Coordinates of C-alpha atoms in Angstrom, one line a residue:
M281 CA -9.5 7.9 -10.6
R282 CA -7.5 11.0 -10.1
L283 CA -6.7 9.9 -6.5
F284 CA -4.4 7.2 -7.9
L285 CA -2.7 9.2 -10.7
N286 CA 0.9 8.3 -9.7
S287 CA 0.3 5.0 -8.0
G288 CA 0.7 2.5 -10.8
L289 CA -3.0 1.4 -10.6
Q290 CA -4.9 1.0 -13.8
F291 CA -8.7 1.2 -14.0
A292 CA -10.6 -0.4 -16.9
R293 CA -14.2 -0.7 -17.9
I294 CA -15.3 -4.0 -19.5
D295 CA -18.7 -4.7 -20.9
G296 CA -19.4 -8.2 -19.6
A297 CA -22.4 -8.6 -21.8
A298 CA -20.6 -7.8 -25.0
N299 CA -17.3 -9.7 -24.1
D300 CA -16.9 -13.4 -23.3
L301 CA -15.2 -13.6 -19.9
R302 CA -13.3 -16.6 -18.6
W303 CA -15.3 -18.7 -16.1
E304 CA -13.3 -17.4 -13.1
Y305 CA -14.5 -13.9 -13.9
S306 CA -18.2 -14.9 -14.1
L307 CA -20.2 -12.2 -12.4
E308 CA -23.6 -12.5 -10.8
S309 CA -24.7 -8.9 -11.6
F310 CA -23.7 -5.9 -13.5
P311 CA -22.1 -3.5 -12.8
T312 CA -19.5 -5.3 -10.6
I313 CA -16.2 -3.9 -9.4
M314 CA -13.3 -6.3 -9.4
Y315 CA -9.8 -5.9 -8.2
L316 CA -7.3 -7.9 -10.3
P317 CA -3.8 -7.6 -9.0
A318 CA -1.0 -7.9 -11.6
W319 CA 0.8 -11.2 -11.5
R320 CA -1.5 -12.4 -8.7
K321 CA -4.7 -13.2 -10.5
S322 CA -5.6 -15.8 -7.9
E323 CA -5.9 -13.0 -5.4
S324 CA -8.7 -11.3 -7.3
R325 CA -11.4 -9.7 -5.2
V326 CA -15.0 -8.6 -6.0
F327 CA -16.4 -5.4 -4.3
P328 CA -18.9 -6.7 -1.7
P329 CA -22.4 -6.5 -3.2
N330 CA -24.0 -5.8 0.2
L331 CA -22.1 -2.4 0.5
P332 CA -23.4 0.7 -1.2
L333 CA -21.1 1.9 -4.0
T334 CA -19.8 5.1 -2.5
L335 CA -16.4 6.8 -2.9
A336 CA -15.5 6.0 0.7
Y337 CA -16.3 2.2 0.4
L338 CA -14.6 2.1 -3.0
L339 CA -11.5 3.8 -1.7
R340 CA -11.4 1.5 1.3
F341 CA -11.8 -1.6 -1.0
V342 CA -8.9 -0.5 -3.4
L343 CA -6.5 0.4 -0.6
A344 CA -7.2 -2.8 1.4
N345 CA -6.3 -4.9 -1.7
A346 CA -3.4 -2.7 -3.0
S347 CA 0.2 -3.4 -2.5
A348 CA 2.2 -1.4 0.1
A349 CA 3.9 0.6 -2.7
V350 CA 0.5 1.6 -4.1
R351 CA -0.7 2.6 -0.7
R352 CA 2.5 4.6 0.0
A353 CA 2.2 6.4 -3.4
F354 CA -1.5 7.1 -2.8
F355 CA -0.9 8.7 0.7
L356 CA 2.2 10.7 -0.4
G357 CA 0.2 11.9 -3.4
Q358 CA -2.3 13.4 -1.0
C359 CA 0.5 15.5 0.6
D360 CA 1.7 18.9 -0.5
A361 CA 5.4 19.8 -0.5
A362 CA 5.3 20.8 3.2
C363 CA 3.7 17.5 4.2
R364 CA 6.3 15.6 2.2
A365 CA 9.1 17.6 3.8
T366 CA 7.7 16.9 7.3
T367 CA 7.4 13.2 6.4
A368 CA 11.0 13.1 5.2
W369 CA 12.2 14.9 8.3
A370 CA 10.3 12.4 10.5
A371 CA 11.7 9.5 8.6
G372 CA 15.2 10.8 9.0
R373 CA 14.7 11.4 12.7
Q374 CA 13.4 7.8 13.1
A375 CA 16.4 6.4 11.2
A376 CA 18.7 8.4 13.5
L377 CA 17.0 6.9 16.5
V378 CA 17.3 3.4 15.1
R379 CA 21.0 3.9 14.5
R380 CA 21.5 5.2 18.0
L381 CA 19.6 2.3 19.6
Q382 CA 21.6 -0.2 17.5
R383 CA 24.9 1.3 18.8
R384 CA 23.7 1.2 22.4
M385 CA 22.9 -2.5 22.4
A386 CA 25.7 -4.2 24.2
R387 CA 24.5 -7.8 24.0
P388 CA 23.4 -8.6 20.4
P389 CA 22.3 -12.2 20.9
L390 CA 19.8 -11.1 23.5
F391 CA 18.4 -8.3 21.3
A392 CA 18.8 -10.0 17.9
R393 CA 15.1 -10.0 17.3
Y394 CA 14.8 -6.4 18.2
V395 CA 17.7 -5.4 16.0
A396 CA 16.2 -7.2 13.0
E397 CA 12.9 -5.3 13.6
L398 CA 14.7 -2.0 13.9
A399 CA 16.6 -2.6 10.7
R400 CA 13.3 -3.4 9.0
L401 CA 11.8 -0.2 10.3
R402 CA 14.8 1.8 9.1
R403 CA 14.5 0.4 5.6
V404 CA 10.8 1.2 5.6
W405 CA 11.4 4.8 6.7
R406 CA 14.2 5.2 4.2
D407 CA 11.9 4.1 1.4
V408 CA 9.2 6.6 2.6
A409 CA 11.8 9.4 2.7
R410 CA 13.1 8.5 -0.8
T411 CA 9.5 8.5 -2.1
A412 CA 8.8 11.8 -0.5
R413 CA 11.9 13.4 -2.0
G414 CA 11.2 11.9 -5.4
S415 CA 7.6 13.2 -5.6

């Protein structure tokens, strides 16, 4: 799918009738769409057979099962240069706010949980800004 060009996802077509599949990949009907995450085969998912196979449902299925890095790459891939610049600016502003809040906290033991959460948010925003600059 062109929507996931730079996301690291790989799509494959396997003819289940012509190929012997292991028992854990036994399928009830053809065609069937499966999500097989790398290094986490136990977390494999089958596209719900009761849903119509439309782009919207397929996209929702892939994004719901994808890692955070794949989702971030997908959404940043939908942005043009102006969108990425705006995202990077917002991430920088958020990081500055986090740093300011951290400096203002006078009693760290009372706010330790909040400081940890702010640090986590800062790392997330820094990763988003780096990804936006790198694309």
